[in-house]
Structure formats: C-alpha cells, structure tokens
Short mmCIF file of C-alpha atoms and ligand atoms in Angstrom, two decimals:
data_model
loop_
_atom_site.label_atom_id
_atom_site.label_comp_id
_atom_site.label_asym_id
_atom_site.label_seq_id
_atom_site.Cartn_x
_atom_site.Cartn_y
_atom_site.Cartn_z
CA MET V 1 -2.36 -11.74 -93.35
CA LEU V 2 0.44 -14.06 -94.41
CA PHE V 3 -2.02 -15.65 -97.97
CA LEU V 4 -0.34 -18.55 -100.42
CA PRO V 5 0.21 -16.58 -103.20
CA LEU V 6 -2.37 -17.72 -106.38
CA PRO V 7 -1.56 -20.22 -109.18
CA GLY V 8 0.81 -17.88 -111.35
CA GLU V 9 2.71 -15.98 -108.57
CA PRO V 10 5.75 -15.32 -107.43
CA MET V 11 6.31 -17.18 -103.89
CA ASN V 12 8.25 -15.54 -101.39
CA ASP V 13 8.88 -16.84 -97.85
CA LYS V 14 6.79 -13.65 -96.03
CA SER V 15 3.48 -15.48 -98.06
CA VAL V 16 3.57 -18.55 -97.54
CA ILE V 17 2.96 -21.40 -94.63
CA THR V 18 5.02 -23.70 -94.38
CA GLY V 19 5.63 -26.16 -92.03
CA LYS V 20 8.10 -23.70 -89.58
CA THR V 21 5.34 -20.12 -89.82
CA ARG V 22 4.89 -20.60 -85.57
CA ILE V 23 1.65 -19.36 -84.57
CA TYR V 24 -0.27 -17.12 -82.45
CA GLY V 25 -3.89 -16.42 -81.15
CA ILE V 26 -6.25 -15.43 -79.22
CA ILE V 27 -8.61 -17.03 -76.42
CA GLY V 28 -12.12 -15.61 -75.46
CA TYR V 29 -15.73 -16.36 -76.11
CA PRO V 30 -16.74 -14.53 -78.27
CA VAL V 31 -13.89 -13.56 -79.65
CA THR V 32 -15.55 -12.51 -82.59
CA HIS V 33 -15.31 -8.47 -82.31
CA SER V 34 -11.25 -9.09 -81.51
CA LEU V 35 -9.32 -6.68 -83.83
CA SER V 36 -5.94 -8.07 -81.72
CA PRO V 37 -6.20 -10.40 -85.69
CA VAL V 38 -5.96 -7.90 -87.78
CA MET V 39 -2.89 -5.62 -85.59
CA GLN V 40 -0.59 -9.28 -85.03
CA ASN V 41 -0.47 -9.85 -88.68
CA ALA V 42 -0.47 -6.23 -89.98
CA ALA V 43 2.81 -6.80 -87.12
CA LEU V 44 3.73 -10.38 -88.44
CA GLN V 45 4.02 -9.75 -91.53
CA ALA V 46 5.90 -6.11 -91.83
CA ALA V 47 8.24 -7.56 -89.51
CA ALA V 48 8.74 -10.40 -92.10
CA VAL V 49 8.22 -13.23 -89.31
CA ASP V 50 6.95 -16.27 -90.19
CA GLY V 51 4.44 -16.51 -88.51
CA LEU V 52 -0.15 -16.01 -88.33
CA TYR V 53 -1.94 -14.98 -85.29
CA VAL V 54 -5.51 -16.32 -84.85
CA PRO V 55 -8.36 -16.60 -83.38
CA PHE V 56 -9.81 -19.42 -80.55
CA ALA V 57 -14.06 -19.50 -80.29
CA VAL V 58 -12.94 -20.76 -76.61
CA GLU V 59 -16.69 -21.78 -74.48
CA PRO V 60 -15.66 -21.08 -70.50
CA ASP V 61 -16.15 -24.55 -69.68
CA GLN V 62 -13.14 -25.77 -72.88
CA LEU V 63 -10.86 -23.32 -71.20
CA ALA V 64 -9.23 -26.80 -68.81
CA THR V 65 -9.24 -28.55 -72.76
CA ALA V 66 -8.27 -26.42 -75.05
CA VAL V 67 -4.88 -25.00 -73.14
CA SER V 68 -3.76 -28.56 -72.85
CA GLY V 69 -4.41 -28.11 -76.01
CA LEU V 70 -2.55 -25.29 -77.15
CA ARG V 71 0.21 -26.62 -74.96
CA ALA V 72 0.14 -29.93 -76.77
CA LEU V 73 -0.04 -28.15 -80.18
CA GLN V 74 2.87 -25.86 -79.19
CA VAL V 75 1.54 -22.70 -79.78
CA CYS V 76 3.91 -19.91 -79.47
CA GLY V 77 1.96 -17.65 -77.77
CA PHE V 78 -1.39 -16.24 -77.52
CA ASN V 79 -3.93 -13.62 -76.34
CA VAL V 80 -6.77 -14.14 -73.31
CA THR V 81 -9.62 -12.14 -73.24
CA ILE V 82 -13.07 -11.65 -71.77
CA PRO V 83 -13.75 -14.55 -70.05
CA HIS V 84 -11.11 -15.91 -69.75
CA LYS V 85 -7.71 -14.01 -67.87
CA THR V 86 -8.51 -14.88 -64.52
CA SER V 87 -10.04 -18.27 -64.57
CA ILE V 88 -7.09 -19.59 -66.97
CA MET V 89 -4.52 -18.47 -63.81
CA PRO V 90 -4.39 -21.39 -62.44
CA LEU V 91 -4.37 -23.59 -65.69
CA LEU V 92 -0.55 -21.77 -66.44
CA ASP V 93 3.16 -23.01 -65.40
CA GLU V 94 3.94 -19.46 -64.20
CA LEU V 95 2.73 -15.86 -63.37
CA ALA V 96 4.99 -12.91 -64.11
CA PRO V 97 4.62 -9.20 -61.31
CA SER V 98 2.56 -8.27 -63.77
CA ALA V 99 0.12 -10.94 -63.88
CA VAL V 100 -0.42 -11.16 -59.85
CA GLN V 101 -0.77 -7.84 -59.05
CA ALA V 102 -3.32 -7.13 -62.71
CA GLY V 103 -4.91 -10.00 -61.54
CA ALA V 104 -5.41 -11.59 -64.71
CA VAL V 105 -3.54 -12.26 -68.02
CA ASN V 106 -4.22 -11.29 -71.33
CA THR V 107 -0.45 -12.23 -72.21
CA VAL V 108 0.42 -15.67 -72.84
CA VAL V 109 3.91 -17.10 -73.66
CA ASN V 110 5.29 -20.65 -74.34
CA GLN V 111 8.54 -20.54 -72.83
CA GLY V 112 9.74 -23.60 -74.03
CA GLY V 113 7.00 -25.71 -73.14
CA ARG V 114 6.00 -23.41 -69.68
CA LEU V 115 3.35 -21.69 -70.56
CA ILE V 116 3.68 -18.24 -68.44
CA GLY V 117 1.14 -15.43 -68.13
CA HIS V 118 1.46 -11.83 -68.34
CA ASN V 119 -0.86 -9.07 -68.63
CA THR V 120 -0.01 -6.45 -70.25
CA ASP V 121 -3.12 -4.02 -70.37
CA GLY V 122 -1.87 -2.01 -67.50
CA ASP V 123 1.28 -1.07 -69.02
CA GLY V 124 -0.71 0.07 -72.55
CA MET V 125 -2.69 2.15 -71.18
CA ILE V 126 0.48 4.10 -69.53
CA ILE V 127 2.06 4.79 -72.74
CA SER V 128 -1.42 5.40 -74.20
CA LEU V 129 -2.30 8.40 -71.29
CA ALA V 130 2.02 9.04 -72.30
CA LYS V 131 0.87 9.14 -76.25
CA ASP V 132 -2.30 10.43 -76.31
CA LEU V 133 -2.86 12.99 -73.51
CA GLU V 134 1.12 13.99 -72.70
CA CYS V 135 0.25 12.45 -69.22
CA GLY V 136 2.76 11.62 -66.85
CA ILE V 137 1.69 9.26 -64.00
CA ALA V 138 3.77 9.72 -61.50
CA GLY V 139 2.60 11.99 -59.05
CA SER V 140 -0.71 12.63 -60.05
CA LYS V 141 -3.91 12.49 -58.91
CA VAL V 142 -6.21 9.88 -59.86
CA VAL V 143 -9.91 9.45 -60.45
CA LEU V 144 -10.95 5.18 -61.64
CA VAL V 145 -14.11 4.38 -62.18
CA GLY V 146 -14.51 1.10 -62.53
CA ALA V 147 -13.30 -1.99 -60.48
CA GLY V 148 -13.69 -4.69 -62.47
CA GLY V 149 -10.12 -6.27 -64.09
CA ALA V 150 -9.38 -3.72 -66.17
CA ALA V 151 -9.93 -0.64 -63.62
CA ARG V 152 -7.20 -3.81 -61.58
CA GLY V 153 -4.67 -3.61 -63.64
CA ALA V 154 -5.05 -0.40 -64.13
CA LEU V 155 -4.88 0.62 -60.85
CA ALA V 156 -1.63 -1.80 -60.71
CA ALA V 157 0.11 0.07 -63.50
CA PHE V 158 -1.10 3.24 -61.75
CA CYS V 159 0.49 2.77 -57.70
CA ARG V 160 3.88 1.24 -60.23
CA ALA V 161 4.12 4.60 -62.15
CA GLY V 162 3.91 6.77 -58.91
CA VAL V 163 0.78 8.35 -59.16
CA ALA V 164 -0.23 10.04 -55.67
CA SER V 165 -2.96 9.16 -55.43
CA VAL V 166 -6.21 7.15 -56.98
CA ILE V 167 -9.65 8.03 -55.98
CA VAL V 168 -11.88 4.28 -56.61
CA VAL V 169 -15.53 5.41 -57.70
CA ASN V 170 -17.22 1.84 -58.70
CA ARG V 171 -21.15 1.46 -58.15
CA THR V 172 -20.29 -1.72 -55.94
CA LEU V 173 -18.96 0.23 -53.14
CA GLN V 174 -18.08 -3.01 -51.56
CA ILE V 175 -16.07 -3.91 -54.78
CA ALA V 176 -14.03 -1.00 -55.06
CA ASP V 177 -12.98 -1.01 -51.41
CA ASP V 178 -11.92 -4.85 -51.64
CA LEU V 179 -9.73 -3.71 -55.08
CA ALA V 180 -8.67 -1.05 -53.28
CA ASN V 181 -7.59 -2.55 -49.67
CA SER V 182 -5.20 -5.16 -51.99
CA PHE V 183 -2.69 -2.48 -52.92
CA ARG V 184 -2.73 -0.52 -49.44
CA ALA V 185 -0.08 -2.51 -48.08
CA CYS V 186 1.98 -3.38 -50.73
CA TYR V 187 1.94 1.38 -51.53
CA PRO V 188 1.64 2.45 -47.99
CA GLN V 189 2.80 5.68 -49.95
CA VAL V 190 -0.30 6.15 -52.43
CA LYS V 191 -3.35 8.10 -51.03
CA LEU V 192 -7.01 5.52 -51.56
CA GLN V 193 -9.75 6.11 -51.19
CA VAL V 194 -13.24 4.62 -52.87
CA SER V 195 -16.41 6.48 -53.97
CA THR V 196 -20.11 4.52 -55.57
CA LEU V 197 -22.10 6.59 -57.64
CA PRO V 198 -22.63 9.73 -57.70
CA VAL V 199 -20.11 10.81 -56.78
CA GLN V 200 -19.01 11.79 -52.81
CA ALA V 201 -19.55 15.77 -52.12
CA GLU V 202 -16.58 16.10 -49.95
CA LEU V 203 -13.82 14.35 -52.91
CA ALA V 204 -11.42 17.28 -53.61
CA LEU V 205 -12.17 16.85 -57.58
CA SER V 206 -11.12 19.82 -58.43
CA GLU V 207 -7.89 18.70 -57.76
CA VAL V 208 -7.88 15.64 -60.04
CA ASP V 209 -5.70 15.52 -62.70
CA LEU V 210 -6.40 12.21 -64.45
CA LEU V 211 -10.22 10.35 -64.55
CA VAL V 212 -10.24 7.20 -66.39
CA ASN V 213 -12.90 5.00 -67.11
CA ALA V 214 -12.72 1.17 -66.67
CA THR V 215 -16.55 0.49 -66.66
CA SER V 216 -17.95 -0.86 -70.23
CA LEU V 217 -20.59 1.95 -69.10
CA GLY V 218 -20.12 4.30 -73.31
CA MET V 219 -20.23 1.01 -75.33
CA ALA V 220 -23.43 0.72 -75.88
CA GLY V 221 -23.69 4.44 -75.81
CA GLU V 222 -24.58 4.75 -71.75
CA LYS V 223 -23.85 7.89 -70.14
CA ILE V 224 -22.34 7.74 -66.03
CA GLU V 225 -24.64 7.97 -64.39
CA GLY V 226 -23.34 11.01 -61.22
CA LEU V 227 -20.56 11.46 -62.36
CA SER V 228 -20.62 15.31 -63.39
CA LEU V 229 -17.35 15.94 -65.88
CA ALA V 230 -17.72 19.79 -64.41
CA LEU V 231 -16.47 19.02 -60.93
CA LEU V 232 -12.61 18.31 -62.06
CA SER V 233 -10.73 21.64 -62.52
CA GLY V 234 -9.50 22.73 -66.05
CA HIS V 235 -6.58 21.14 -66.22
CA ALA V 236 -7.73 17.34 -65.60
CA LYS V 237 -7.68 14.73 -68.43
CA VAL V 238 -9.86 12.22 -69.26
CA TYR V 239 -9.47 8.99 -70.80
CA ASP V 240 -12.26 6.14 -72.02
CA MET V 241 -10.25 2.87 -71.84
CA VAL V 242 -13.69 2.02 -74.05
CA TYR V 243 -12.62 1.90 -78.26
CA ASN V 244 -15.81 0.83 -79.13
CA PRO V 245 -17.81 3.14 -80.33
CA THR V 246 -14.65 6.08 -80.77
CA LEU V 247 -16.56 8.76 -79.15
CA THR V 248 -18.43 8.04 -76.17
CA PRO V 249 -20.49 10.17 -74.22
CA LEU V 250 -17.79 10.45 -70.96
CA LEU V 251 -15.88 11.82 -74.22
CA SER V 252 -18.28 13.84 -75.56
CA ASP V 253 -19.09 15.88 -72.88
CA ALA V 254 -15.36 16.02 -71.93
CA LYS V 255 -14.89 18.22 -75.37
CA LYS V 256 -17.97 19.76 -73.85
CA CYS V 257 -16.40 20.74 -70.64
CA GLY V 258 -12.70 22.08 -72.91
CA LEU V 259 -10.96 18.98 -71.36
CA LYS V 260 -8.35 16.83 -72.92
CA ALA V 261 -9.59 13.92 -73.40
CA ALA V 262 -8.81 10.00 -75.41
CA ASN V 263 -10.57 6.47 -75.38
CA GLY V 264 -9.46 3.85 -75.27
CA ILE V 265 -7.63 2.90 -78.82
CA GLY V 266 -4.45 3.82 -78.05
CA MET V 267 -4.26 1.62 -74.82
CA LEU V 268 -5.83 -1.30 -77.56
CA VAL V 269 -2.51 -0.81 -79.60
CA ALA V 270 0.28 -0.60 -76.91
CA GLN V 271 -1.31 -4.13 -74.93
CA GLY V 272 -0.82 -5.53 -78.71
CA GLU V 273 3.18 -3.98 -79.53
CA LEU V 274 3.76 -4.83 -75.80
CA ALA V 275 2.63 -8.78 -76.12
CA PHE V 276 4.77 -8.38 -79.53
CA LYS V 277 7.79 -8.09 -78.04
CA LEU V 278 7.34 -10.05 -75.19
CA TRP V 279 6.72 -13.26 -78.04
CA HIS V 280 9.41 -12.49 -80.63
CA GLY V 281 11.75 -10.06 -78.89
CA MET V 282 11.87 -7.15 -80.53
CA SER V 283 8.52 -4.40 -80.92
CA PRO V 284 6.80 -3.92 -83.71
CA ASP V 285 7.94 -1.42 -85.61
CA GLU V 286 6.81 1.37 -85.24
CA GLY V 287 2.53 2.22 -85.85
CA VAL V 288 2.27 -0.76 -87.84
CA MET V 289 -1.22 -1.73 -85.50
CA GLN V 290 -2.60 1.58 -85.33
CA GLU V 291 -2.08 1.90 -89.12
CA ALA V 292 -3.46 -2.51 -89.60
CA LEU V 293 -6.63 -0.58 -87.47
CA SER V 294 -7.09 2.58 -89.03
CA CYS V 295 -7.60 1.08 -92.76
CA PHE V 296 -9.33 -1.70 -90.70
CA TYR V 297 -12.22 0.74 -89.31
CA ALA V 298 -12.39 2.82 -92.70
CA THR V 299 -13.12 -0.15 -94.20
CA GLN V 300 -16.15 -0.95 -92.44
CA GLN V 301 -17.45 2.44 -92.84
CA ARG V 302 -16.47 1.65 -96.46
CA LEU V 303 -18.72 -1.51 -96.14
CA ASP V 304 -21.78 -0.02 -93.74
CA SER V 305 -22.63 2.86 -95.84
CA LEU V 306 -22.95 0.29 -98.94
P1 NAP P 1 -15.26 -5.99 -65.54
O1 NAP P 1 -15.00 -7.43 -65.05
O2 NAP P 1 -16.48 -6.55 -66.00
O3 NAP P 1 -16.23 -4.82 -65.00
C1 NAP P 1 -16.99 -3.95 -65.40
C2 NAP P 1 -17.48 -2.42 -64.23
O4 NAP P 1 -17.95 -1.71 -65.11
C3 NAP P 1 -17.26 -2.84 -62.91
O5 NAP P 1 -17.21 -1.51 -62.31
C4 NAP P 1 -18.77 -1.87 -62.82
O6 NAP P 1 -19.23 -2.00 -61.98
C5 NAP P 1 -18.88 -1.84 -63.69
N1 NAP P 1 -20.63 -1.41 -64.80
C6 NAP P 1 -20.73 -2.76 -65.41
N2 NAP P 1 -22.60 -2.31 -65.49
C7 NAP P 1 -22.43 -0.89 -64.52
C8 NAP P 1 -23.54 0.58 -65.00
N3 NAP P 1 -24.71 0.38 -65.58
N4 NAP P 1 -23.70 1.39 -64.35
C9 NAP P 1 -22.47 1.60 -63.11
N5 NAP P 1 -21.70 0.48 -63.43
C10 NAP P 1 -21.84 -0.50 -63.49
O7 NAP P 1 -15.30 -5.24 -66.96
P2 NAP P 1 -13.94 -4.89 -67.30
O8 NAP P 1 -12.40 -5.63 -67.52
O9 NAP P 1 -12.42 -4.44 -66.44
O10 NAP P 1 -13.57 -4.25 -68.99
C11 NAP P 1 -14.18 -3.11 -68.61
C12 NAP P 1 -13.76 -2.15 -69.36
O11 NAP P 1 -12.48 -2.19 -70.39
C13 NAP P 1 -14.17 -2.36 -70.90
O12 NAP P 1 -15.51 -1.57 -71.50
C14 NAP P 1 -13.85 -2.63 -71.88
O13 NAP P 1 -13.83 -3.17 -72.80
C15 NAP P 1 -12.21 -2.25 -71.43
N6 NAP P 1 -11.83 -2.97 -72.20
C16 NAP P 1 -10.61 -2.06 -72.79
C17 NAP P 1 -9.42 -1.69 -72.96
C18 NAP P 1 -8.43 -1.74 -73.77
O14 NAP P 1 -7.60 -1.95 -74.42
N7 NAP P 1 -8.71 0.01 -74.60
C19 NAP P 1 -8.95 -2.90 -72.25
C20 NAP P 1 -9.54 -3.91 -71.58
C21 NAP P 1 -10.84 -3.22 -71.00
P3 NAP P 1 -20.14 -3.40 -60.83
O15 NAP P 1 -19.04 -4.09 -59.74
O16 NAP P 1 -20.63 -2.39 -59.76
O17 NAP P 1 -20.46 -4.20 -61.41
#
C-alpha cells in the first residue's frame, strides 16, 4: 500500500500519493471481503508503479451511476465482482472476446476514455491448474460442477484450451443444459454432456482426469450432496474454486481418496496477475500477490487467536 511518510521521515516517490497517482479499484456489493486490494497494492508497490487500488462498494441500483462516475474521474482500471459481473456489460464501450465468451466481466481497462471489459477468471483458473495441480487441459476429460457465472467462464476457458470432453453437473439441470448448448456450436469438437445431482450412473466418471467445483458449496462448509469422489480413478485431480475456507469438504474428501487437489487461491492470484498485466502492460513481480495474501491470512489468524 502507499503511505504518506510520517513527519521527519524521508519522502520517496514510491510512498507518496501525488496529483499524478493513478487510481485503480474494485466495484462489488459487498466489497469488504475482497482480497484484491491486498494483492494489487502489493504488486503496485513492488513494481514501483505510481498507483493506488481501492475498494468501491456499489449497490446494484447504483451501478450505472458508479460506472459514469468512474469514467468521469478517469479511473484507469477496475475489477468487477459479485453482483455486477454481468450487469455491467451493456454499460461498457467494448467487450474483449474473453468477456463475451464468459458472459461476464471481471476487469475493465480505461483506454483513453473507452471502457473495455475483459474476463481473466477462466484463464486464471487454467494457469492455477497448471501451477498447482500440474494439470494440462488439452485433450483432457473434465467434470465441471456448477453452471453459474464462474462455471461459464471455466467452460469457455476449457474449450479454448482444447479440452476433449466436459460433463456439466448442476443442481438445476435446465441451467446446465443452457450452458452446454451455448458452447456446442462454437466448439463442436468438444464432447459436452450434462447431469443433475446426484451424478447419473451412466456417465463414465472413472475416465475423468479433472473435477472442478464452480458452485458456492463449501464456502459455509457444505458438502456437494450426490457427488462421490470414489467414482473417480486414482489419477483424477480435484480443483475447488472456493478459497475461503482453504480446506473445503470436497478437498478434504479428495485427500481421503488419495487424489491430488487444490483450492481456488491460485486462481484468485492468477486472475489478479492477468488484470495487472492488462492495466500496466507488464506482469507483476513473480509471487508478490501470493505472498501478500499469505501475509494477510497469517495476520488474520494471529488477530483471530487473540
Ligand atoms: P453463481 O453464479 O451464483 O452460481 C452458483 C452455482 O452454485 C450454481 O451452479 C448453483 O446451482 C450452485 N449452487 C448454489 N447453491 C447450491 C446448493 N445448495 N446445492 C447445489 N448447488 C448449489 O456463483 P458464481 O459466481 O458462479 O461463483 C461460484 C463459486 O466460484 C463461488 O464460491 C465463488 O467464490 C467461486 N469463484 C472463485 C474464483 C476464484 O478466483 N477462486 C473466481 C470466481 C468465482 P443452481 O444453478 O442449481 O442454482
């Protein structure tokens, strides 16, 4: 974070907010839970960028006004989180292919006054799968649990990355069906199947290489009822997009079954790193966002134990 020096301390150009400091931020409602300010400010400081990243709580009925305000204030870029990821789309000047395919925007770049919407969530997940699970996607067979916004971004990224097949499993079958149908025409080479929970017995889960949870189940310690990891073979890997708590019931089950598994922290970091690159034209220093999160979690734990 950027700080004004205390009286008597030397000033340097990394620690002072001036008239030239560029403003970035995140809009959401609520936004208090967001860890993006922690990651982005650490990366700005490490790269000596004269910028500041701040949270903006924007109520749903204030979204259009807020976007006009961000435009008028010449904010250089911002992230978008729940509940605005889809509703912001018609308010922007242009959408990158990543946002169109995902049907959602998580990053906005202000390019000379034009607001361009991007989506870095799906590619962030692919990067995290490679890094945290050594999981290559091309040619693989995937089970995607969930059919909401995160699942749509994930399915788009899987298709772009050349997945062989995806079984979309969702509580509401119609939503899974609609999601799969919206990708069939663009990616006829990808075998897309759908199932409700419990997973239909005829689906060959034993052949699956990767199972991804893109539902909100796990955030409050819930199990995914109707999904048994015992149906997977020993080589399958499990990825949970949920990152808080860091150990969900799904990840705990995966460990019990001896399956390699990871939570969504890597995806959170990778989507932030991709957003940073879109805004600043360079990648953040390697590991700086991850380290900022680890420090933050460690501090939280210390405070919670007091
Ligand atoms: P969303 O659009 O609201 O979708 C929620 C999904 O969860 C739907 O498929 C819904 O099924 C399912 N679901 C909710 N409650 C359920 C229940 N009781 N039983 C069975 N299924 C249930 O949410 P989202 O934006 O896609 O986010 C999903 C998760 O991804 C969240 O945990 C979010 O934190 C995480 N995420 C993580 C990252 C990261 O960087 N790691 C990024 C984006 C999202 P129905 O269709 O049947 O309602």
